[in-house]
GROMACS .gro file of C-alpha atoms in nm:
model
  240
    1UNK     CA    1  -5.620   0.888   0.893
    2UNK     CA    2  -5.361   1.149   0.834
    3UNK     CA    3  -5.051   1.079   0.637
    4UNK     CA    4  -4.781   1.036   0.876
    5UNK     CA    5  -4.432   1.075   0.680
    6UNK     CA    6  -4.183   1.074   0.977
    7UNK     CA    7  -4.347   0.725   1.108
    8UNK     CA    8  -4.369   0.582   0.771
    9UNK     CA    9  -4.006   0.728   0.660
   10UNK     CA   10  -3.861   0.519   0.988
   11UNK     CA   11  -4.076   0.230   0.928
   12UNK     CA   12  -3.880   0.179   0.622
   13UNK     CA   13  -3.556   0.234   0.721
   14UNK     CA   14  -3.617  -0.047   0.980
   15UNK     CA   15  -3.726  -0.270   0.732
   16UNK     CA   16  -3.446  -0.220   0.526
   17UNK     CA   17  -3.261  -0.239   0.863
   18UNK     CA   18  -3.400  -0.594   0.892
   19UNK     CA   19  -3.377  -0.731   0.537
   20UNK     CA   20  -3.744  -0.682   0.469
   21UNK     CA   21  -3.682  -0.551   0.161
   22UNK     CA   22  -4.034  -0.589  -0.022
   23UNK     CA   23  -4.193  -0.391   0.304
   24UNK     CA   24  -3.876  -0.137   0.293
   25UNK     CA   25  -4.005  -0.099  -0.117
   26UNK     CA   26  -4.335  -0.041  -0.036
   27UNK     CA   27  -4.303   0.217   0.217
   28UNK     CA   28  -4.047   0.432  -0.011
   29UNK     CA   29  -4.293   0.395  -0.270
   30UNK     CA   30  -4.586   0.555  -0.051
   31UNK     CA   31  -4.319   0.835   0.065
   32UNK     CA   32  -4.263   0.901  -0.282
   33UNK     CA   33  -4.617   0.912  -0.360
   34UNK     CA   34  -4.677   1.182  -0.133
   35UNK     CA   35  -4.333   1.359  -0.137
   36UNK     CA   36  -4.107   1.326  -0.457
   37UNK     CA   37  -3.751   1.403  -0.205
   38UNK     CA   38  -3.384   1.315  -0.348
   39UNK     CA   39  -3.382   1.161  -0.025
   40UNK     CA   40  -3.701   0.893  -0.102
   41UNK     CA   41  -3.554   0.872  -0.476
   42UNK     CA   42  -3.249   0.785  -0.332
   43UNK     CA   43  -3.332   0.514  -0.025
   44UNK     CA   44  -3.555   0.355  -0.273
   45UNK     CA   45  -3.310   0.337  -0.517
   46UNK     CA   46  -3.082   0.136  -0.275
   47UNK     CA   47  -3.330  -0.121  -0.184
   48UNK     CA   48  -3.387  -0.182  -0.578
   49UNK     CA   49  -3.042  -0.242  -0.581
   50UNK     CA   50  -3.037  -0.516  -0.284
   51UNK     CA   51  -3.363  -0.645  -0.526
   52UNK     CA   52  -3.124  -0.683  -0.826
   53UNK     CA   53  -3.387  -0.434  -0.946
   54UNK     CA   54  -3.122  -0.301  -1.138
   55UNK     CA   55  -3.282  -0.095  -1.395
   56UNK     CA   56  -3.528   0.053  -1.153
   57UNK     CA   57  -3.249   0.128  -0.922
   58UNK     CA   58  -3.102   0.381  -1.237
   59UNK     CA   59  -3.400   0.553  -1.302
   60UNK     CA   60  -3.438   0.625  -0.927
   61UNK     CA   61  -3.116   0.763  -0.914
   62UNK     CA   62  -3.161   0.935  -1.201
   63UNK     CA   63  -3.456   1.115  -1.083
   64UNK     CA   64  -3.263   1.227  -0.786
   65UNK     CA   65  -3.015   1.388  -1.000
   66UNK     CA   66  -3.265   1.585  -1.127
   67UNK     CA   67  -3.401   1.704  -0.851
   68UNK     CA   68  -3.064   1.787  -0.667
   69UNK     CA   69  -2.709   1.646  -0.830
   70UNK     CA   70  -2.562   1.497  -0.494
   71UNK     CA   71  -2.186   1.340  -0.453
   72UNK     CA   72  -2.371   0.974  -0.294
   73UNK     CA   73  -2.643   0.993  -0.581
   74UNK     CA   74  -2.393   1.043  -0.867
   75UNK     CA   75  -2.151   0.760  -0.697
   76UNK     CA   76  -2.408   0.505  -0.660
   77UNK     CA   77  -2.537   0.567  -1.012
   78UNK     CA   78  -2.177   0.524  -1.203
   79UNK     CA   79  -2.144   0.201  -0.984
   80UNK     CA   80  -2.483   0.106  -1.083
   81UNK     CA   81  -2.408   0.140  -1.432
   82UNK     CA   82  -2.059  -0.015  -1.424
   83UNK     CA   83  -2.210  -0.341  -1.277
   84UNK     CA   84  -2.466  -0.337  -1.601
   85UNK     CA   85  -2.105  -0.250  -1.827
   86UNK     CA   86  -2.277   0.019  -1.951
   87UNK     CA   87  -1.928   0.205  -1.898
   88UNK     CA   88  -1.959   0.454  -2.153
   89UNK     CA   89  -2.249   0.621  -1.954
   90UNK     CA   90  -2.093   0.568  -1.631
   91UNK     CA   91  -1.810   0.769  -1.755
   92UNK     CA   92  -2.024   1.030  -1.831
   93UNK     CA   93  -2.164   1.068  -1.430
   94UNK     CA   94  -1.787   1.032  -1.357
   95UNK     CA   95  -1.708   1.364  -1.535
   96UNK     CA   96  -2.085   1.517  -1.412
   97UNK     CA   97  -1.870   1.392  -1.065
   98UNK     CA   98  -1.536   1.557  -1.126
   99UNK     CA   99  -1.710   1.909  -1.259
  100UNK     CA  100  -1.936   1.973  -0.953
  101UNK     CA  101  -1.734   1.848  -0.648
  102UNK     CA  102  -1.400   1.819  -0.511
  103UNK     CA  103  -1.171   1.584  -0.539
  104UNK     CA  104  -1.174   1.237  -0.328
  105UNK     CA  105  -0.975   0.933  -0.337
  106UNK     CA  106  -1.324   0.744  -0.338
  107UNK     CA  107  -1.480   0.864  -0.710
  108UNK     CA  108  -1.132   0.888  -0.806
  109UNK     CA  109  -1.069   0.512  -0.744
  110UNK     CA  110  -1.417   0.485  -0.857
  111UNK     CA  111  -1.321   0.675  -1.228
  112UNK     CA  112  -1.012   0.460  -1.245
  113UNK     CA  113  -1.256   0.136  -1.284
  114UNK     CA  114  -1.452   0.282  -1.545
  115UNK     CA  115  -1.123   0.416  -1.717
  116UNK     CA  116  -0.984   0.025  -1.719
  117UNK     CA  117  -1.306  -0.091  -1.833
  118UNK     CA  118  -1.335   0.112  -2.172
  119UNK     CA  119  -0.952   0.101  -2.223
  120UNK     CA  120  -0.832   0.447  -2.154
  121UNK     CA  121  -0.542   0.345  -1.949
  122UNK     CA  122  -0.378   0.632  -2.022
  123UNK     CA  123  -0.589   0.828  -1.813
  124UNK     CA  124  -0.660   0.596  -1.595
  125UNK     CA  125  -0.266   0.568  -1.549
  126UNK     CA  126  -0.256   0.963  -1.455
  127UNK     CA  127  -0.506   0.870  -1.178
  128UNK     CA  128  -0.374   0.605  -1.041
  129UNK     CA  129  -0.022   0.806  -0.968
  130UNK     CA  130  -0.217   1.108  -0.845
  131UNK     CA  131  -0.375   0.884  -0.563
  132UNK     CA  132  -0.065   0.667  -0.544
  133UNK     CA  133  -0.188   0.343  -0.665
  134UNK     CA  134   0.121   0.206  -0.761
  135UNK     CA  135  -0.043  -0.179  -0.857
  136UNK     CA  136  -0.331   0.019  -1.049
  137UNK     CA  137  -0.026   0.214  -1.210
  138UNK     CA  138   0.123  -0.121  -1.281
  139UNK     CA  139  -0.166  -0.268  -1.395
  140UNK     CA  140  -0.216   0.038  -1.683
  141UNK     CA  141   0.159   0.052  -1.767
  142UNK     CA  142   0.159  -0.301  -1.851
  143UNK     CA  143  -0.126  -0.314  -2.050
  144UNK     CA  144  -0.011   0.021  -2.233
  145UNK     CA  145   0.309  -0.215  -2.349
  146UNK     CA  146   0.510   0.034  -2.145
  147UNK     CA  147   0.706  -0.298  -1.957
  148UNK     CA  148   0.954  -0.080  -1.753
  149UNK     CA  149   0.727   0.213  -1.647
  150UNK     CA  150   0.500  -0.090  -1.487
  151UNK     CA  151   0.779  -0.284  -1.316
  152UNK     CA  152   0.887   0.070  -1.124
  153UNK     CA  153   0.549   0.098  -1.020
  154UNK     CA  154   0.514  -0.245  -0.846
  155UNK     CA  155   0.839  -0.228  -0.710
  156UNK     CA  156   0.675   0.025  -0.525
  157UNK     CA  157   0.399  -0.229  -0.373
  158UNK     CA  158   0.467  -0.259   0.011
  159UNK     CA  159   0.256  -0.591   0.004
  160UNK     CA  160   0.230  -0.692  -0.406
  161UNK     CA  161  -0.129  -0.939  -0.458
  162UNK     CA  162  -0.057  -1.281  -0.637
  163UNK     CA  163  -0.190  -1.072  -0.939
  164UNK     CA  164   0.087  -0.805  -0.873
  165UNK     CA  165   0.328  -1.074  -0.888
  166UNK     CA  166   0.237  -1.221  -1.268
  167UNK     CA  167   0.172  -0.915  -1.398
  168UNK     CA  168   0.510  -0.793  -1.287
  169UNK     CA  169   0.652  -1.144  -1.365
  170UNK     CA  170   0.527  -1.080  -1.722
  171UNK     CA  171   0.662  -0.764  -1.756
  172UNK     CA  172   0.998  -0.914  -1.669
  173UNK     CA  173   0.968  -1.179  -1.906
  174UNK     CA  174   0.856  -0.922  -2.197
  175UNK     CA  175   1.151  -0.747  -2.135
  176UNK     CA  176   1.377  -1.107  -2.146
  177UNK     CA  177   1.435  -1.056  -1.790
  178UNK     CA  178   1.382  -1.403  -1.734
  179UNK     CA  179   1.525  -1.462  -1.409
  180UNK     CA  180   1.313  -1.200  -1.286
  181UNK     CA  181   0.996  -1.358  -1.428
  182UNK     CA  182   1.074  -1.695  -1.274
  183UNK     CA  183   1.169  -1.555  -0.924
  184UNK     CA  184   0.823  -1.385  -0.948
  185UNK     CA  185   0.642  -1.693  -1.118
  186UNK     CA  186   0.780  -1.905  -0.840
  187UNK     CA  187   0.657  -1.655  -0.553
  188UNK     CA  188   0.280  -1.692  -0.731
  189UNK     CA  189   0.348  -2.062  -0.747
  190UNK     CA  190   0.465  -2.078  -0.345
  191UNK     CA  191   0.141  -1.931  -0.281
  192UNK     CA  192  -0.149  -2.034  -0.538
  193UNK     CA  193  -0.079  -2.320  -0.816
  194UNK     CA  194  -0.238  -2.223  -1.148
  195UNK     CA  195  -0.220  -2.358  -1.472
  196UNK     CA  196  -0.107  -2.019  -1.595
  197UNK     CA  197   0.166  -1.946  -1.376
  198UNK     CA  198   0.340  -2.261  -1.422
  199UNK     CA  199   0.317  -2.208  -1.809
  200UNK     CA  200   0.429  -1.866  -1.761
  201UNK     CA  201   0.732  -2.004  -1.574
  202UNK     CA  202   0.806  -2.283  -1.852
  203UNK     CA  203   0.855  -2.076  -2.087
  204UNK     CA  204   1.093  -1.833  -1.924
  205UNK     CA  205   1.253  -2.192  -1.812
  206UNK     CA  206   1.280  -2.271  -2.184
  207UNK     CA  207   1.388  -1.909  -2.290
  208UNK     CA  208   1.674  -1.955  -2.074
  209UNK     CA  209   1.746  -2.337  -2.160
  210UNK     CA  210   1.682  -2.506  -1.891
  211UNK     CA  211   1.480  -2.724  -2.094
  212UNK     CA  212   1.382  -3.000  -1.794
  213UNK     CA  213   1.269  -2.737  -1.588
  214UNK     CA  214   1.049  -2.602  -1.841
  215UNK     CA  215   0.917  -2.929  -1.898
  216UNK     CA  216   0.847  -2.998  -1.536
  217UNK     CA  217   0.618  -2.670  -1.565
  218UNK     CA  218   0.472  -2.752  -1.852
  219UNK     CA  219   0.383  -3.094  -1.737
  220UNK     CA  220   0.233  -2.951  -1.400
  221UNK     CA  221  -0.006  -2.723  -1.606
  222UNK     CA  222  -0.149  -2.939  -1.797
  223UNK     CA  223  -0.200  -3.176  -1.450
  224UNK     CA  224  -0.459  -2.845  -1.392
  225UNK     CA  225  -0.512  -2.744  -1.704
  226UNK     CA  226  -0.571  -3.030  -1.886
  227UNK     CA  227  -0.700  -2.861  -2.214
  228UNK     CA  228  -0.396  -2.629  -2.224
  229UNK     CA  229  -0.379  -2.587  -2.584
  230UNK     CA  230   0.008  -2.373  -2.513
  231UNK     CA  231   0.151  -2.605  -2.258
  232UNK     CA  232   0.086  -2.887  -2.500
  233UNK     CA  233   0.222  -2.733  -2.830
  234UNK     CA  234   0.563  -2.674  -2.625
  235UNK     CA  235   0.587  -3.011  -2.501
  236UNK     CA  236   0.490  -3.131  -2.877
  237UNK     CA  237   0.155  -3.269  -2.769
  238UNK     CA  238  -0.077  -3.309  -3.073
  239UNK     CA  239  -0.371  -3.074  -3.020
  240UNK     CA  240  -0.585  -3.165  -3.326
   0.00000   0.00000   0.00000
């Protein structure tokens, strides 16, 4: 019987249509038997992926790229390899991405991850105001030590996360604005009770000598947190 690509190409794009992912595998494997496409490299590739065939997944994607470097191929690859933390090499296909095709808000967002993950929030800073990410901004400001720069930048959240919020409330604290802190502590708090934040808040409480207060908060983390080493030490709890 003659090899019949279009009916087997479609046949496995239903199966992967339907979650038949071992029959989707197969068929991309024949295609690619027969025809070595970017295209069969590539829809293989993202059924390896839905596997948790991880490493598979790479080296189809890989051998895509080397037929044809497309924007999808190189995205899905840097993701790939971010998910594995092999973040050095996924920076790499992020400046492969930025060299051969034009700018987007998606692989920029996508090169601010890998930025934050190896630490380079300097760049990753320059991204995030190009795109106007103001909490990514934030986010890098803050953990560049640069307290003010990052409290601008969520100031300019519309609709600031609960992680906005402490990271801002932090910033405010760092910088012995401690009403600040609490007023931003106590928003977090409103919304989600965490050991952190109500440590966090204690000791802007106690900075600011309102000493029952800060016991009060101290007291509550430890009601979550039981093993809070910090919220223990301040309220003179042995911790040996």
């Amino acid at each position: 019987m003659q090899f019949d690509e279009k009916y087997v190409s479609l046949r496995a794009f239903c199966y992967t249509n339907t979650q038949q992912l071992s029959l989707a595998l197969s068929d991309y494997t024949i295609l690619l038997q027969q025809n070595r496409s970017v295209e069969n490299y590539y829809n293989r590739a993202l059924v390896l992926h839905d596997l948790n065939k991880n490493n598979e997944c790479i080296d189809d994607l890989k051998a895509a790229l080397q037929i044809q470097s497309q924007e999808k191929t190189l995205i899905k690859l840097i993701q790939c390899l971010n998910d594995q933390q092999r973040f050095d090499e996924s920076l790499q296909y992020c400046n492969q991405l930025e060299q051969q095709f034009n700018e987007s808000d998606d692989w920029m967002k996508l090169k601010i991850i890998i930025l934050k993950n190896v630490k380079q929030f300097k760049q990753a800073v320059e991204l995030c105001l190009r795109i106007g990410d103001m909490s990514g901004a934030g986010y890098c400001y803050r953990k560049l030590q640069q307290y003010a720069q990052a409290i601008q930048c969520y100031n300019q959240v519309k609709d600031p996360s609960l992680r906005d919020l402490q990271n801002r409330g932090f910033c405010y604290a760092r910088l012995q604005k401690y009403f600040e802190a609490i007023t931003d502590y106590t928003r977090v708090l409103q919304i989600e009770q965490s050991g952190s934040s109500f440590y966090n808040r204690g000791i802007c409480f106690q900075k600011m000598g309102r000493k029952q207060e800060a016991i009060n908060d101290f007291n509550s983390c430890i009601r979550i947190e039981p093993e809070h080493i910090q919220a223990k030490e301040a309220l003179g709890i042995d911790v040996q």
